[in-house]
Amino acid sequence: MRDQLTAAGAPAEDLAAFDDPGGAEQVMNRLVELGAMPARPDEAVAGILAQWAFTARSGTDPLDVELFGVEFVHMMRGMVSDADELPAMLTDLATHAEQTAAPAALSLLRSLAHLGPAEARDQRSGAPAGWSPPGHPRGVSRTRLPRAVCLSTSTHHTRRSGRSWPTRNTRTTSAHWSGSA
């Protein structure tokens, strides 16, 4: 973790938390006291969702959302010392994100379901039962999301005619994306 903070350009006083004696818990407590780490999981999730907020905006390019998701999963993979810890960490993150019911949380959940490791993917295929975005009544059968969120998290999309086509490994035109082809 010290190497990651050093690479990220953390100030010397934050890095000094690793120099004092004590185990991992003491180091984490010192980093929280310095304000270098969030004290509670909901603070950490709020920070992560703030980074994901652009994915829930109308007009966001689907490729940007997918690339951001790939970079996010890669970054999270680099934060664990053992690759076996990644699915549990992502599942825990998804559980906390889903409790916020924020549009960015839905984008995060869909990206993790699409791009995350298989163990986390199976558990996080989308929004929780009964979830609806703020301002929408519960029980709405179809949540309206920006096209970027919908397009970047599915391997097939359905045209208005009811036929579907793969979004990967094919050449598509703008007519395909607009649904007018």
Short mmCIF file of C-alpha atoms in Angstrom, two decimals:
data_model
loop_
_atom_site.label_atom_id
_atom_site.label_comp_id
_atom_site.label_asym_id
_atom_site.label_seq_id
_atom_site.Cartn_x
_atom_site.Cartn_y
_atom_site.Cartn_z
CA MET A 1 0.00 0.00 0.00
CA ARG A 2 2.89 2.32 0.74
CA ASP A 3 4.19 1.81 -2.80
CA GLN A 4 0.78 2.70 -4.23
CA LEU A 5 0.58 5.88 -2.14
CA THR A 6 4.13 6.81 -3.12
CA ALA A 7 3.34 6.26 -6.80
CA ALA A 8 0.20 8.38 -6.40
CA GLY A 9 2.28 11.24 -4.97
CA ALA A 10 1.10 11.06 -1.36
CA PRO A 11 2.62 13.66 0.99
CA ALA A 12 5.53 12.65 3.23
CA GLU A 13 3.43 12.87 6.43
CA ASP A 14 1.01 10.27 5.04
CA LEU A 15 3.88 7.97 4.11
CA ALA A 16 5.35 8.39 7.62
CA ALA A 17 2.34 6.46 8.96
CA PHE A 18 4.05 3.32 7.65
CA ASP A 19 7.29 4.05 9.51
CA ASP A 20 5.84 3.79 13.02
CA PRO A 21 5.73 0.36 14.64
CA GLY A 22 2.51 -1.58 14.61
CA GLY A 23 0.48 -3.84 12.42
CA ALA A 24 -1.75 -3.12 9.47
CA GLU A 25 -4.64 -2.00 11.69
CA GLN A 26 -2.50 0.65 13.40
CA VAL A 27 -1.25 1.91 10.04
CA MET A 28 -4.83 2.16 8.76
CA ASN A 29 -5.90 4.03 11.90
CA ARG A 30 -3.03 6.51 11.49
CA LEU A 31 -3.97 7.07 7.83
CA VAL A 32 -7.59 7.71 8.84
CA GLU A 33 -6.43 10.19 11.51
CA LEU A 34 -4.36 12.01 8.89
CA GLY A 35 -7.37 12.15 6.57
CA ALA A 36 -5.56 10.11 3.93
CA MET A 37 -8.18 7.36 4.08
CA PRO A 38 -11.92 7.43 4.68
CA ALA A 39 -13.01 6.39 8.16
CA ARG A 40 -16.13 4.46 7.12
CA PRO A 41 -17.07 2.30 4.13
CA ASP A 42 -19.87 4.69 3.12
CA GLU A 43 -17.32 7.51 2.81
CA ALA A 44 -15.16 5.35 0.55
CA VAL A 45 -18.16 4.35 -1.57
CA ALA A 46 -19.25 7.99 -1.87
CA GLY A 47 -15.81 8.87 -3.21
CA ILE A 48 -15.88 6.01 -5.70
CA LEU A 49 -19.40 6.89 -6.88
CA ALA A 50 -18.33 10.52 -7.34
CA GLN A 51 -15.78 9.22 -9.85
CA TRP A 52 -18.50 7.14 -11.57
CA ALA A 53 -21.01 10.03 -11.76
CA PHE A 54 -20.08 10.94 -15.34
CA THR A 55 -21.22 7.48 -16.49
CA ALA A 56 -24.82 8.24 -15.52
CA ARG A 57 -25.02 11.50 -17.47
CA SER A 58 -26.92 11.69 -20.71
CA GLY A 59 -24.70 11.83 -23.77
CA THR A 60 -21.82 9.88 -22.27
CA ASP A 61 -20.05 7.77 -24.88
CA PRO A 62 -20.57 4.04 -24.23
CA LEU A 63 -16.93 3.31 -25.02
CA ASP A 64 -15.83 5.81 -22.36
CA VAL A 65 -17.98 4.02 -19.79
CA GLU A 66 -16.59 0.63 -20.71
CA LEU A 67 -12.99 1.85 -20.71
CA PHE A 68 -13.52 3.50 -17.34
CA GLY A 69 -14.92 0.21 -16.01
CA VAL A 70 -11.92 -1.73 -17.32
CA GLU A 71 -9.51 0.77 -15.74
CA PHE A 72 -11.45 0.65 -12.47
CA VAL A 73 -11.34 -3.16 -12.25
CA HIS A 74 -7.63 -3.08 -13.15
CA MET A 75 -6.97 -0.48 -10.43
CA MET A 76 -8.89 -2.55 -7.87
CA ARG A 77 -6.91 -5.64 -8.89
CA GLY A 78 -3.71 -3.73 -8.15
CA MET A 79 -4.94 -2.85 -4.65
CA VAL A 80 -5.09 -6.43 -3.41
CA SER A 81 -2.03 -8.49 -2.54
CA ASP A 82 -3.76 -11.77 -3.38
CA ALA A 83 -5.86 -12.12 -6.54
CA ASP A 84 -8.30 -14.32 -4.61
CA GLU A 85 -9.29 -11.26 -2.52
CA LEU A 86 -10.54 -9.27 -5.52
CA PRO A 87 -13.99 -10.89 -5.96
CA ALA A 88 -14.80 -10.46 -2.26
CA MET A 89 -13.65 -6.84 -2.32
CA LEU A 90 -15.70 -6.02 -5.44
CA THR A 91 -18.75 -7.82 -4.07
CA ASP A 92 -18.46 -5.86 -0.82
CA LEU A 93 -18.10 -2.61 -2.78
CA ALA A 94 -21.13 -3.48 -4.88
CA THR A 95 -23.19 -4.24 -1.76
CA HIS A 96 -22.37 -0.82 -0.29
CA ALA A 97 -22.91 0.95 -3.63
CA GLU A 98 -26.27 -0.69 -4.15
CA GLN A 99 -27.46 0.64 -0.78
CA THR A 100 -26.98 4.22 -2.00
CA ALA A 101 -29.49 3.81 -4.86
CA ALA A 102 -27.55 6.41 -6.85
CA PRO A 103 -27.59 6.33 -10.68
CA ALA A 104 -23.79 6.06 -10.62
CA ALA A 105 -24.17 2.98 -8.41
CA LEU A 106 -26.26 1.27 -11.06
CA SER A 107 -23.61 2.04 -13.65
CA LEU A 108 -20.94 0.63 -11.31
CA LEU A 109 -23.00 -2.51 -10.66
CA ARG A 110 -23.57 -3.13 -14.35
CA SER A 111 -19.90 -2.60 -15.14
CA LEU A 112 -18.85 -5.01 -12.39
CA ALA A 113 -21.38 -7.55 -13.65
CA HIS A 114 -19.93 -7.22 -17.14
CA LEU A 115 -16.22 -6.74 -16.47
CA GLY A 116 -15.51 -8.06 -12.99
CA PRO A 117 -14.13 -11.47 -12.09
CA ALA A 118 -16.56 -14.36 -12.53
CA GLU A 119 -17.12 -14.78 -8.79
CA ALA A 120 -18.22 -11.15 -8.43
CA ARG A 121 -19.99 -11.08 -11.81
CA ASP A 122 -22.42 -13.81 -10.86
CA GLN A 123 -23.57 -11.91 -7.79
CA ARG A 124 -23.79 -8.41 -9.32
CA SER A 125 -25.85 -8.49 -12.49
CA GLY A 126 -27.63 -5.20 -11.92
CA ALA A 127 -29.77 -3.17 -9.59
CA PRO A 128 -31.33 -4.72 -6.52
CA ALA A 129 -34.97 -5.77 -6.57
CA GLY A 130 -37.26 -2.79 -6.17
CA TRP A 131 -34.55 -0.23 -6.93
CA SER A 132 -35.57 2.85 -8.83
CA PRO A 133 -33.62 6.04 -9.42
CA PRO A 134 -34.49 9.12 -7.35
CA GLY A 135 -37.63 10.81 -8.65
CA HIS A 136 -39.07 7.61 -10.13
CA PRO A 137 -41.79 5.61 -8.40
CA ARG A 138 -40.91 2.15 -7.13
CA GLY A 139 -42.07 -0.69 -9.30
CA VAL A 140 -41.40 1.02 -12.62
CA SER A 141 -40.70 -1.88 -14.92
CA ARG A 142 -38.18 -0.12 -17.13
CA THR A 143 -35.66 2.26 -15.62
CA ARG A 144 -34.66 4.99 -18.04
CA LEU A 145 -30.91 5.32 -18.12
CA PRO A 146 -28.56 7.19 -20.39
CA ARG A 147 -27.76 5.11 -23.46
CA ALA A 148 -24.12 4.97 -22.42
CA VAL A 149 -24.93 2.98 -19.29
CA CYS A 150 -27.20 0.58 -21.15
CA LEU A 151 -24.98 0.13 -24.19
CA SER A 152 -21.72 -0.35 -22.37
CA THR A 153 -22.91 -3.12 -20.10
CA SER A 154 -24.59 -5.55 -22.47
CA THR A 155 -23.11 -7.86 -25.07
CA HIS A 156 -26.23 -7.68 -27.25
CA HIS A 157 -28.68 -4.89 -27.91
CA THR A 158 -32.15 -5.17 -29.35
CA ARG A 159 -33.25 -3.00 -32.23
CA ARG A 160 -36.77 -1.65 -32.40
CA SER A 161 -37.60 -4.52 -34.75
CA GLY A 162 -36.89 -6.96 -31.92
CA ARG A 163 -33.74 -8.43 -33.47
CA SER A 164 -30.50 -8.23 -31.59
CA TRP A 165 -26.94 -7.85 -32.73
CA PRO A 166 -23.63 -8.25 -30.90
CA THR A 167 -21.82 -5.11 -29.82
CA ARG A 168 -18.39 -6.69 -29.90
CA ASN A 169 -16.22 -7.85 -32.79
CA THR A 170 -18.55 -6.41 -35.40
CA ARG A 171 -18.57 -3.26 -37.43
CA THR A 172 -21.52 -1.08 -36.62
CA THR A 173 -22.70 2.15 -38.10
CA SER A 174 -24.30 5.09 -36.38
CA ALA A 175 -27.62 3.78 -37.69
CA HIS A 176 -27.15 0.64 -35.57
CA TRP A 177 -26.66 2.72 -32.43
CA SER A 178 -29.62 4.96 -33.12
CA GLY A 179 -31.90 1.99 -33.70
CA SER A 180 -32.92 3.15 -37.18
CA ALA A 181 -31.12 0.46 -39.15
#
